Coordinates of C-alpha atoms and ligand atoms in Angstrom, one line a residue:
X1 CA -68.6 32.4 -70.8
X2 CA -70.5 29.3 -71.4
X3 CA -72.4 27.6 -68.3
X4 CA -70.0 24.2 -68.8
X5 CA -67.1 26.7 -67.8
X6 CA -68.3 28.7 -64.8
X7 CA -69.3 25.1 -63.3
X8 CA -65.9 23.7 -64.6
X9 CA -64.3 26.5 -62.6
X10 CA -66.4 26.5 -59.5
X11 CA -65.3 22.9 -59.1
X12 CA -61.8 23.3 -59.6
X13 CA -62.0 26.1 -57.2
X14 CA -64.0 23.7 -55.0
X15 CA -61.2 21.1 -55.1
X16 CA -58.4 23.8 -54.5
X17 CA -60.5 25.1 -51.2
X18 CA -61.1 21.2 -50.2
X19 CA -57.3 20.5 -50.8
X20 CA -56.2 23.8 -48.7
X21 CA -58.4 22.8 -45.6
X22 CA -57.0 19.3 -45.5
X23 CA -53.3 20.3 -45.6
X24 CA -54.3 23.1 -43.1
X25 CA -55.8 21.0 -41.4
X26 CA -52.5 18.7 -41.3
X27 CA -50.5 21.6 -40.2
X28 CA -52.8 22.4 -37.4
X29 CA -52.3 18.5 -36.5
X30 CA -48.3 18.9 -37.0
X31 CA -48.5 22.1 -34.8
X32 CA -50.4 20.5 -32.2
X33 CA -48.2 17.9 -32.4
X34 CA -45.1 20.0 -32.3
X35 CA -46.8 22.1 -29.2
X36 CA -47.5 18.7 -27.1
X37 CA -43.6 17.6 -28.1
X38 CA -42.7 20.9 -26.3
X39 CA -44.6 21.1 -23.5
X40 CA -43.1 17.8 -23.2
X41 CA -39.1 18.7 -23.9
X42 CA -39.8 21.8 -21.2
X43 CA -40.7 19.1 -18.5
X44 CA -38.0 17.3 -19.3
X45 CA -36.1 20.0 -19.1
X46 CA -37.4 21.3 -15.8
X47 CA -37.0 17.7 -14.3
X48 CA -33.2 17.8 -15.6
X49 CA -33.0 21.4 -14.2
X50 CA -34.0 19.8 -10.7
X51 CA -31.9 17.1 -10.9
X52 CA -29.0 19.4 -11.4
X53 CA -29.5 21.9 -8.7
X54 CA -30.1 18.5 -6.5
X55 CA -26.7 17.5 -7.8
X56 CA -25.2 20.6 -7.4
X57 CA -26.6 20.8 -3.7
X58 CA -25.4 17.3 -3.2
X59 CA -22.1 18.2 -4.5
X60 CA -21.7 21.4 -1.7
X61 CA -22.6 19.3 0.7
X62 CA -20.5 16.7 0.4
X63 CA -17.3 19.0 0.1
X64 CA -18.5 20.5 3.6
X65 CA -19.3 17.1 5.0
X66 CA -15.6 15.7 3.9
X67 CA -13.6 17.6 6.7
X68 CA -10.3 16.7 4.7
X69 CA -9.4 19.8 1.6
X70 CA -10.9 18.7 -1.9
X71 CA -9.3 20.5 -4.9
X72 CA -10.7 19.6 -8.0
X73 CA -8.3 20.9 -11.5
X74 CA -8.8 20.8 -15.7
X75 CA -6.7 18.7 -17.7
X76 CA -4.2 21.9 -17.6
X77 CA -4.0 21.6 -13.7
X78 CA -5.9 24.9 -13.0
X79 CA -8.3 25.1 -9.9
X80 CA -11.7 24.8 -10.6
X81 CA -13.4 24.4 -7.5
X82 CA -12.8 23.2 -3.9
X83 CA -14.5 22.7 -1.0
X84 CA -14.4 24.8 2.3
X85 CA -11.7 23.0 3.9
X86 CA -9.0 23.9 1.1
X87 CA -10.5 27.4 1.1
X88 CA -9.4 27.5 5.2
X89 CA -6.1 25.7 4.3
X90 CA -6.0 29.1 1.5
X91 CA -5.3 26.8 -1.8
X92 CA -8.5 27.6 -3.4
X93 CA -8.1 30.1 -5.9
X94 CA -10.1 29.0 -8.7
X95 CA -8.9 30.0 -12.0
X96 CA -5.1 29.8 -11.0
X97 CA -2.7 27.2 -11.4
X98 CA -2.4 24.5 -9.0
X99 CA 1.2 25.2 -8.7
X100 CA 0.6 29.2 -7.9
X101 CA -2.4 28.2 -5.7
X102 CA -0.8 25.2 -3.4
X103 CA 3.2 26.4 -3.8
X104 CA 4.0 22.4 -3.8
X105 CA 5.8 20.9 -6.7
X106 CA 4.5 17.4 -4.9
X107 CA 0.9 18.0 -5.2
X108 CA 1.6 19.6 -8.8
X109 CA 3.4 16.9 -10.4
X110 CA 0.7 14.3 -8.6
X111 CA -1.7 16.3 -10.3
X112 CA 0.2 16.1 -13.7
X113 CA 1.0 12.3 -13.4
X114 CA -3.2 11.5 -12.8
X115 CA -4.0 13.8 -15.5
X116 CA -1.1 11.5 -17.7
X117 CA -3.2 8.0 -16.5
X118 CA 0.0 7.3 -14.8
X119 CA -1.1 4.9 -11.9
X120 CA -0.5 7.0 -8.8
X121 CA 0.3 6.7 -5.2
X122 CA -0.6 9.0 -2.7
X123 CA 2.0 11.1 -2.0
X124 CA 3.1 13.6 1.5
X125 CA 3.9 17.1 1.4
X126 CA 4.7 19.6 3.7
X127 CA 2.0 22.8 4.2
X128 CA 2.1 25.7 6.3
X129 CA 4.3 23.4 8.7
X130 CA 2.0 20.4 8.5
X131 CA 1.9 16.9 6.9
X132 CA -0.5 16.0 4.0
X133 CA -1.1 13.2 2.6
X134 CA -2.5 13.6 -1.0
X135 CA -4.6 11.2 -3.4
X136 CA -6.0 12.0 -6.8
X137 CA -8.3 10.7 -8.7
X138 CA -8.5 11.3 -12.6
X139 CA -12.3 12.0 -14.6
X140 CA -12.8 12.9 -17.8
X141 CA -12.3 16.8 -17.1
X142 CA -9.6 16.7 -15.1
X143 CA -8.5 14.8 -11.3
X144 CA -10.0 15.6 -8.3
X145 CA -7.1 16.0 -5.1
X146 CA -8.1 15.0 -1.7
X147 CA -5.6 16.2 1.3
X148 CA -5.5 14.3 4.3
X149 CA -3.0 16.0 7.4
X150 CA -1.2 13.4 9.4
X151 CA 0.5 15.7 10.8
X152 CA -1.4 14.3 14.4
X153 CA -0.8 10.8 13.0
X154 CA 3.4 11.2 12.6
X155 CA 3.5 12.9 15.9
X156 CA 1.6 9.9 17.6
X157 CA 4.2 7.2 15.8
X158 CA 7.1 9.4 16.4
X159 CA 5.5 9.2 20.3
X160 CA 5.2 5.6 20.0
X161 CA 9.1 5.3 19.0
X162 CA 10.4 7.2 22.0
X163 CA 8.5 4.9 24.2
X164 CA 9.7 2.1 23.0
X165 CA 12.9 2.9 22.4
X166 CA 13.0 4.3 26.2
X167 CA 11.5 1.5 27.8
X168 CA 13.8 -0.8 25.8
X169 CA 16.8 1.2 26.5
X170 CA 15.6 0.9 30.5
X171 CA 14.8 -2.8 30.6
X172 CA 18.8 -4.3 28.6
X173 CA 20.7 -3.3 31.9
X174 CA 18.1 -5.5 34.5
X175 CA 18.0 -8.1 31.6
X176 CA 21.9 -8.2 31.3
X177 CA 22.1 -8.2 35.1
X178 CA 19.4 -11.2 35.5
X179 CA 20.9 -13.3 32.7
X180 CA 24.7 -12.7 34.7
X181 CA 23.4 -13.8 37.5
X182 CA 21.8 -17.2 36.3
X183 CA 24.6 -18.1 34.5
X184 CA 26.9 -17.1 38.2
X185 CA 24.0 -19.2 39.9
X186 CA 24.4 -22.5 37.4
X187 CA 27.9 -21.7 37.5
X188 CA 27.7 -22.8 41.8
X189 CA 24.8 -25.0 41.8
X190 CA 26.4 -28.5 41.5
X191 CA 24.0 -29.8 44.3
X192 CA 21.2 -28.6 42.8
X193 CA 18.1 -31.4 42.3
X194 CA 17.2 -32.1 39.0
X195 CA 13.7 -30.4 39.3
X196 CA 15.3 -27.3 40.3
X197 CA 17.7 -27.8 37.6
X198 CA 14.8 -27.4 34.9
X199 CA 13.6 -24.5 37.1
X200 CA 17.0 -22.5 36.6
X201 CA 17.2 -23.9 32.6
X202 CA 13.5 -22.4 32.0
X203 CA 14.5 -18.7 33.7
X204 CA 17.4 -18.8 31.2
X205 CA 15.2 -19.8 28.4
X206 CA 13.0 -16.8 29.3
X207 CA 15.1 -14.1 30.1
X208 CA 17.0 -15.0 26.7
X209 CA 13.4 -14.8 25.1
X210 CA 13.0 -11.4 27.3
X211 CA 16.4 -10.1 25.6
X212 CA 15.7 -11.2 22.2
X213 CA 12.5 -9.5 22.7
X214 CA 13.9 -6.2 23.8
X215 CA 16.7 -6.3 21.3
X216 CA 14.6 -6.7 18.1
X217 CA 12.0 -3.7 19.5
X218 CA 14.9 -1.4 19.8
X219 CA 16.0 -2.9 16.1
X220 CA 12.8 -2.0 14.5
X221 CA 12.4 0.9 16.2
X222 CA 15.9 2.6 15.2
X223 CA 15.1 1.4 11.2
X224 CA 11.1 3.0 11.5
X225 CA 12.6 6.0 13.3
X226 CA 15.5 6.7 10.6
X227 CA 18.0 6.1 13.0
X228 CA 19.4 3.4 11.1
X229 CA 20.6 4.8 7.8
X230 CA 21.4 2.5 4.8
X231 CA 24.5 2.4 3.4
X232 CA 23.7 1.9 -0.2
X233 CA 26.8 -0.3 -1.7
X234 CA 27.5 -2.2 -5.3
X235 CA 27.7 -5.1 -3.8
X236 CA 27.2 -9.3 -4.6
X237 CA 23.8 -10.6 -3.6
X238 CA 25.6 -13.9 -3.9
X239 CA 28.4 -13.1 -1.2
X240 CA 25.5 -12.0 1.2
X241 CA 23.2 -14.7 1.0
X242 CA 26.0 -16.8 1.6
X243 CA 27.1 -15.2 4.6
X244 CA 23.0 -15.6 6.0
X245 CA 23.2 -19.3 5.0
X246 CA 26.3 -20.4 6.5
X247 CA 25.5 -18.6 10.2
X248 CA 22.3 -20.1 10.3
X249 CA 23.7 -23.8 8.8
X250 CA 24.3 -25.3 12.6
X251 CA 20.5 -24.7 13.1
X252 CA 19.0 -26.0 9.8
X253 CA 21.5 -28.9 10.0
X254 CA 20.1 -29.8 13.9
X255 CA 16.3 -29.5 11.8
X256 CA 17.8 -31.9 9.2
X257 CA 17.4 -29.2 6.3
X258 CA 19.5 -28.4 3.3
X259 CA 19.7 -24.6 2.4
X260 CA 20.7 -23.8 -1.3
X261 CA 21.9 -20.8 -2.4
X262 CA 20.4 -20.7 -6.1
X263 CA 21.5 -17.2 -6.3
X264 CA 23.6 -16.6 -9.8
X265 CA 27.5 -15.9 -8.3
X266 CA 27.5 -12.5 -10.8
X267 CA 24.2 -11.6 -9.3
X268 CA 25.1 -8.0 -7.7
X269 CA 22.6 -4.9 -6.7
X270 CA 22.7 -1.5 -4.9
X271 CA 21.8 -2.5 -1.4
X272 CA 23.0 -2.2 2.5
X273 CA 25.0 -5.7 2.9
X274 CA 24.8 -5.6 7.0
X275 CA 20.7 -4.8 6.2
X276 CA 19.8 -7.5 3.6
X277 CA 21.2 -9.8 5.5
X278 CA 19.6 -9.2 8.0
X279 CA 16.4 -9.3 6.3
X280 CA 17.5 -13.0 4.5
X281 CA 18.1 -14.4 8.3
X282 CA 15.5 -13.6 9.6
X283 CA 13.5 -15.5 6.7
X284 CA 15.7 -18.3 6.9
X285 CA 15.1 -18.7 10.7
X286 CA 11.7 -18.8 9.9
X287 CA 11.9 -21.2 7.1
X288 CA 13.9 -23.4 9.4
X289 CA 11.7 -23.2 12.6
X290 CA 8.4 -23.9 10.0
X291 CA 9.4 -26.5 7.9
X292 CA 9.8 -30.0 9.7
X293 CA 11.7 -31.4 6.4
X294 CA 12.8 -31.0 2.7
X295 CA 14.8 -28.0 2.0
X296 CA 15.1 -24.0 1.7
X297 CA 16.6 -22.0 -1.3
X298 CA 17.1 -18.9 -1.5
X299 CA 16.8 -17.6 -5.6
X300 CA 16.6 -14.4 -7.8
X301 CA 13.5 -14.5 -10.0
X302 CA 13.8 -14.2 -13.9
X303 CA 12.7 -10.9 -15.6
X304 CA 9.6 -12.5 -17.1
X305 CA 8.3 -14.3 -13.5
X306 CA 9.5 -10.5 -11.8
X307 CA 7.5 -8.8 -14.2
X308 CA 4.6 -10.9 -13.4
X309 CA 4.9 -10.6 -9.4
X310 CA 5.5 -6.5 -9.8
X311 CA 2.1 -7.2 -11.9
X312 CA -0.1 -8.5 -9.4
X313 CA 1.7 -5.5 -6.8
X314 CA 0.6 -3.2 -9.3
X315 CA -3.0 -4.6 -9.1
X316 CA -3.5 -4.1 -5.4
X317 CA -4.9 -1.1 -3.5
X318 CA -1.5 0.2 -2.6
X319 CA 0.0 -0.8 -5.7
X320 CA 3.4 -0.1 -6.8
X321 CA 5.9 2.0 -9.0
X322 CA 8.8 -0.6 -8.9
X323 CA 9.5 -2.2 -12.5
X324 CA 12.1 -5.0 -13.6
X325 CA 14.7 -2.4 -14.7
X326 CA 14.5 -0.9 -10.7
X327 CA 14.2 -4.2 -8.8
X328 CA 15.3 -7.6 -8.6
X329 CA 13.5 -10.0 -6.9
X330 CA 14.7 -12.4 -4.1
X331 CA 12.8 -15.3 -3.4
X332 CA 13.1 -17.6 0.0
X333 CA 11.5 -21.1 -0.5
X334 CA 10.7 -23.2 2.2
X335 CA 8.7 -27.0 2.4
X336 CA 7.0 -26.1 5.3
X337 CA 3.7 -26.2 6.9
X338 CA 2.4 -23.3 5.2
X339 CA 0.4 -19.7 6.0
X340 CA -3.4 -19.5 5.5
X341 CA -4.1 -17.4 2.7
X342 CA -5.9 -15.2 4.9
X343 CA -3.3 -14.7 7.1
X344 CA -0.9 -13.6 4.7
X345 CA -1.6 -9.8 4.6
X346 CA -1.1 -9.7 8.4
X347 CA 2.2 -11.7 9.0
X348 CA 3.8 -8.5 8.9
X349 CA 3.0 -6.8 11.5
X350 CA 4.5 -6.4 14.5
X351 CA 4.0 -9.5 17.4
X352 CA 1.6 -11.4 14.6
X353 CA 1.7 -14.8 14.8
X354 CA -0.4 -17.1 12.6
X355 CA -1.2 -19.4 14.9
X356 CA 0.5 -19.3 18.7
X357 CA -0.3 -22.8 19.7
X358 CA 2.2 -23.5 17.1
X359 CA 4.8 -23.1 19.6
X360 CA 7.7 -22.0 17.8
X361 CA 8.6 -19.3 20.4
X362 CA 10.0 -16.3 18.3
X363 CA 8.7 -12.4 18.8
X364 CA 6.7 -11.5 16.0
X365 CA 9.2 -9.0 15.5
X366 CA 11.4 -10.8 12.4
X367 CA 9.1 -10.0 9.5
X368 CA 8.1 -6.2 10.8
X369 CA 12.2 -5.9 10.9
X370 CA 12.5 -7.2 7.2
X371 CA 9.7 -5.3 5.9
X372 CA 11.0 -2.1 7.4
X373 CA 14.7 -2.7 5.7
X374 CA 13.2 -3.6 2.8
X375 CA 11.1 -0.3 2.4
X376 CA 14.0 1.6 3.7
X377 CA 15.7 0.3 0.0
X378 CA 12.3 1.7 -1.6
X379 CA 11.2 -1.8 -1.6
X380 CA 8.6 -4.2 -1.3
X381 CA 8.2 -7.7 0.5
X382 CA 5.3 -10.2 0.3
X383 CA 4.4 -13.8 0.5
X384 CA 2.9 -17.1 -1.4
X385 CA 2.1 -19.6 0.6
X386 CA 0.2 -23.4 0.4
X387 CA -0.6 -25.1 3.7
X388 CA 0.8 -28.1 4.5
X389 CA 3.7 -27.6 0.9
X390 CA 5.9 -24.5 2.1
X391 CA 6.0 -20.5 1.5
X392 CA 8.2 -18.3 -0.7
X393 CA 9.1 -15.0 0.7
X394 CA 9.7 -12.5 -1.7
X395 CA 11.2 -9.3 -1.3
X396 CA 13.0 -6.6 -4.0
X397 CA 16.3 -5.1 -3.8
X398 CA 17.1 -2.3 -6.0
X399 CA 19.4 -3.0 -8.9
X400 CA 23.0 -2.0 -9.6
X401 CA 22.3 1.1 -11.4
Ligands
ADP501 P1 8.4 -14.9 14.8 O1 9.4 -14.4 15.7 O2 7.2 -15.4 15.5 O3 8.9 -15.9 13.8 P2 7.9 -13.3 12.5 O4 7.5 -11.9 12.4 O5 9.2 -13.6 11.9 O6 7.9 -13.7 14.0 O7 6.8 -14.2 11.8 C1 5.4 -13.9 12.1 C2 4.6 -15.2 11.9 O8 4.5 -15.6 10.5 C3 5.3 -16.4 12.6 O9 5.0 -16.5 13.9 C4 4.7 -17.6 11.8 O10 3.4 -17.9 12.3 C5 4.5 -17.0 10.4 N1 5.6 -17.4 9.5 C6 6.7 -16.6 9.2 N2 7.5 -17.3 8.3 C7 6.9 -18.5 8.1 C8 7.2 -19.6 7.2 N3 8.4 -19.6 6.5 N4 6.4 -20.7 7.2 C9 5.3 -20.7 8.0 N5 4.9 -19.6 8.8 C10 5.7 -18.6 8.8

C-alpha cells in the first residue's frame, strides 16, 4: 500500500468520524430538545390534571349546594350522574334509563324533546305524591334536568283561593244588604239637602265599587281554582264579539267612540262563548274608559302578522308552543292614552294599575280575569302599546280543529 493511500484513507476516515460527531451531536440537541418539550407537555398536563379535579370538585359542590334534584342524561336519555338531592328523591341510578329511573313519562319525553332541540317549557309532574316542576337544559352530551317541588307553593295558592273565596262569599250578603238599604233610604229621602244628597250618591257609588270588587275576586278566583270549567264549543268569533260590542255600545256611545267589529263574519274557533266574551268586555271597557276619542276595533290577525307575534312569544323567557295552525289571534285596538312600555309586563296582575291618579276607578281585577280565561283555552294574552296613540290587546283563541 502506497503512503498517498493510507493518508487518502485516514482522511476519509477522518471526515466519516467528523461527520458522525456533528449528526450525533444534532441528535443529542434534538433529544434535548425533545426532553425539554416533555418536561414541558407533563406540566401541562399536571396543570390540566388540576384544573380538572378543581372542576370536578366544583362540579360536586355545586350539585350539593343546589338543594333542588339535578339529573344529568346522554343523548339516549340514560342517567349519568346526579346530585345528592335526586339520590334522596331515589331517581339516581346511573346507567338506567331515565324512564326506569324516574317512572314519569313527563320528565321522559321532556328529556327526549331537549335532546330533539325542541324549544322546551318546563313542565309538572307528580312524584312520590309531590309536585315537580322540571326544566332541562340541552349540551352537547346530552340535557341536564333540574326538579323544583312546589308542592309547598300549590298548597299556599290553593290557601290563598279559599280565603278569598271565603271572605268574598262572607262580605256579598252585608254588601247586598247596604246597597238595599241606600236605594230604600233615596227611595224616602225627598227632603233631603242637596249636600246630603251627594253624601247618599257617593255611598252608592262606593258600595257598587265594593260589589264589583267582591264580584270579580270571587270570578277570578273560581277560573284560577278550576272551578269554572270551559265549555269548549265550534262556535263564531264573529257572533261573540258582537254580542261584547253591542252591551257595552251605550257606554262607548256616552265616551263618543265608535267600536268596529273587523272580525271576518265566517271567522269561527273552538272556544267557551260565555268566557271569551268575557275576556273581549273586559278589554273593551278598558279601551273605552282609556281612550278620550277616535275609535276601538276589535280584529283577527292574518297568518303572516300571527306568525310574527307567536315569534317574538317564542323569543321570550317563558316562550311558547302555540303556532298559527293552533291559534288565531284576536286583536283589540284602542286610540287611547297609551301604557308605558315598562308597565306592560305588569298590567296583568291582579289590582295593577299603571298609574292610580288616573282616576278611572275600576279593580285591577279585569286583565288578571282575561288572562286567566285565556290560559284556561291553552292560551296566551299580551299587549303593544304607544303613549299618548292607543294599545292593542292581543290574546289567542284556539282554532276550530
Ligand atoms: P281596571 O279595573 O283598573 O281597568 P284592569 O286589570 O282591567 O283593571 O287593567 C289594569 C290597568 O291597566 C288599568 O288600571 C290601566 O291602568 C291599564 N290599562 C288597561 N287597559 C288599558 C288601555 N286599553 N289603555 C290604557 N291603559 C290600560
Amino acid at each position: 500500500m502506497s503512503t498517498a493511500f493510507t493518508i487518502g484513507i485516514i482522511a476519509v476516515s477522518f471526515l466519516v468520524i467528523i461527520i458522525l460527531l456533528a449528526q450525533l451531536r444534532r441528535a443529542l440537541d434534538k433529544a434535548t430538545h425533545l426532553s425539554d418539550t416533555v418536561r414541558q407537555l407533563r406540566r401541562q398536563l399536571d396543570t390540566t390534571r388540576e384544573a380538572l379535579t378543581r372542576c370536578e370538585e366544583a362540579k360536586e359542590a355545586l350539585g350539593e349546594a343546589v338543594f333542588d334534584p339535578v339529573i344529568f342524561v346522554d343523548n339516549d336519555r340514560q342517567v349519568t350522574a346526579c346530585n345528592n338531592a335526586a339520590d334522596r328523591l331515589g331517581i339516581c341510578k346511573v346507567g338506567n334509563s331515565l324512564i326506569a329511573a324516574a317512572r314519569s313519562y313527563e320528565l321522559d319525553s321532556l328529556a327526549g324533546d331537549t335532546i330533539a332541540g325542541r324549544a322546551e317549557l318546563p313542565r309538572e309532574f307528580a312524584l312520590h305524591n309531590r309536585l315537580f316542576r322540571a326544566q332541562a337544559i340541552r349540551f352537547t352530551g346530552g340535557a341536564v334536568i333540574v326538579l323544583r317541588d312546589v308542592s309547598e307553593l300549590q298548597r299556599l295558592g290553593r290557601a290563598r283561593r279559599d280565603f278569598v273565596a271565603n271572605i268574598s262569599h262572607e262580605l256579598r250578603t252585608p254588601l247586598t244588604a247596604m246597597s238595599l238599604l241606600l236605594d230604600t233610604f233615596r227611595a224616602e229621602s225627598a227632603n233631603i239637602t242637596p249636600a246630603q244628597q251627594r253624601l247618599l250618591r257617593q255611598m252608592q257609588d262606593q258600595t257598587e265599587s265594593l260589589t264589583q270588587l267582591v264580584q270579580e275576586l270571587s270570578e277570578l278566583t273560581q277560573i284560577e281554582s278550576g272551578q269554572m270549567p270551559m265549555r269548549m264549543l265550534r262556535a263564531s268569533l264573529y257572533d261573540v264579539v258582537s254580542t261584547a260590542i253591542t252591551r257595552l255600545l251605550p257606554q262607548a256611545e256616552r265616551a263618543g267612540l265608535r267600536i268596529v267589529n273587523a272580525v271576518p263574519e265566517a271567522q269561527r274557533g273552538l272556544f267557551d262563548p260565555d268566557q271569551i266574551r268575557r275576556v273581549l268586555s273586559n278589554l273593551l271597557h278598558n279601551a273605552i274608559k282609556f281612550t278620550p276619542q277616535g275609535q276601538i276595533t276589535v280584529f283577527v290577525l292574518a297568518d303572516e302578522e300571527a306568525d310574527r307575534q307567536l315569534q317574538k312569544l317564542r323569543a321570550e323567557p317563558n316562550g311558547t308552543d302555540l303556532t298559527v295552525e293552533d291559534v288565531l289571534i284576536v286583536g283589540v285596538r284602542d286610540t287611547g292614552v297609551g301604557i308605558p312600555r315598562e308597565e306592560l309586563p305588569r298590567i296583568f296582575e291582579r289590582f295593577y294599575k299603571v298609574d292610580r291618579a288616573r282616576g278611572q276607578g275600576g279593580t285591577g281585577l279585569g286583565l288578571a280575569i282575561a288572562k286567566h280565561i285565556v290560559e284556561a283555552h291553552g292560551g296566551r294574552i299580551w299587549a303593544e302599546s304607544t303613549l299618548g296613540k292607543g294599545t292593542t290587546f292581543y290574546f289567542t283563541v284556539p282554532r276550530e280543529g
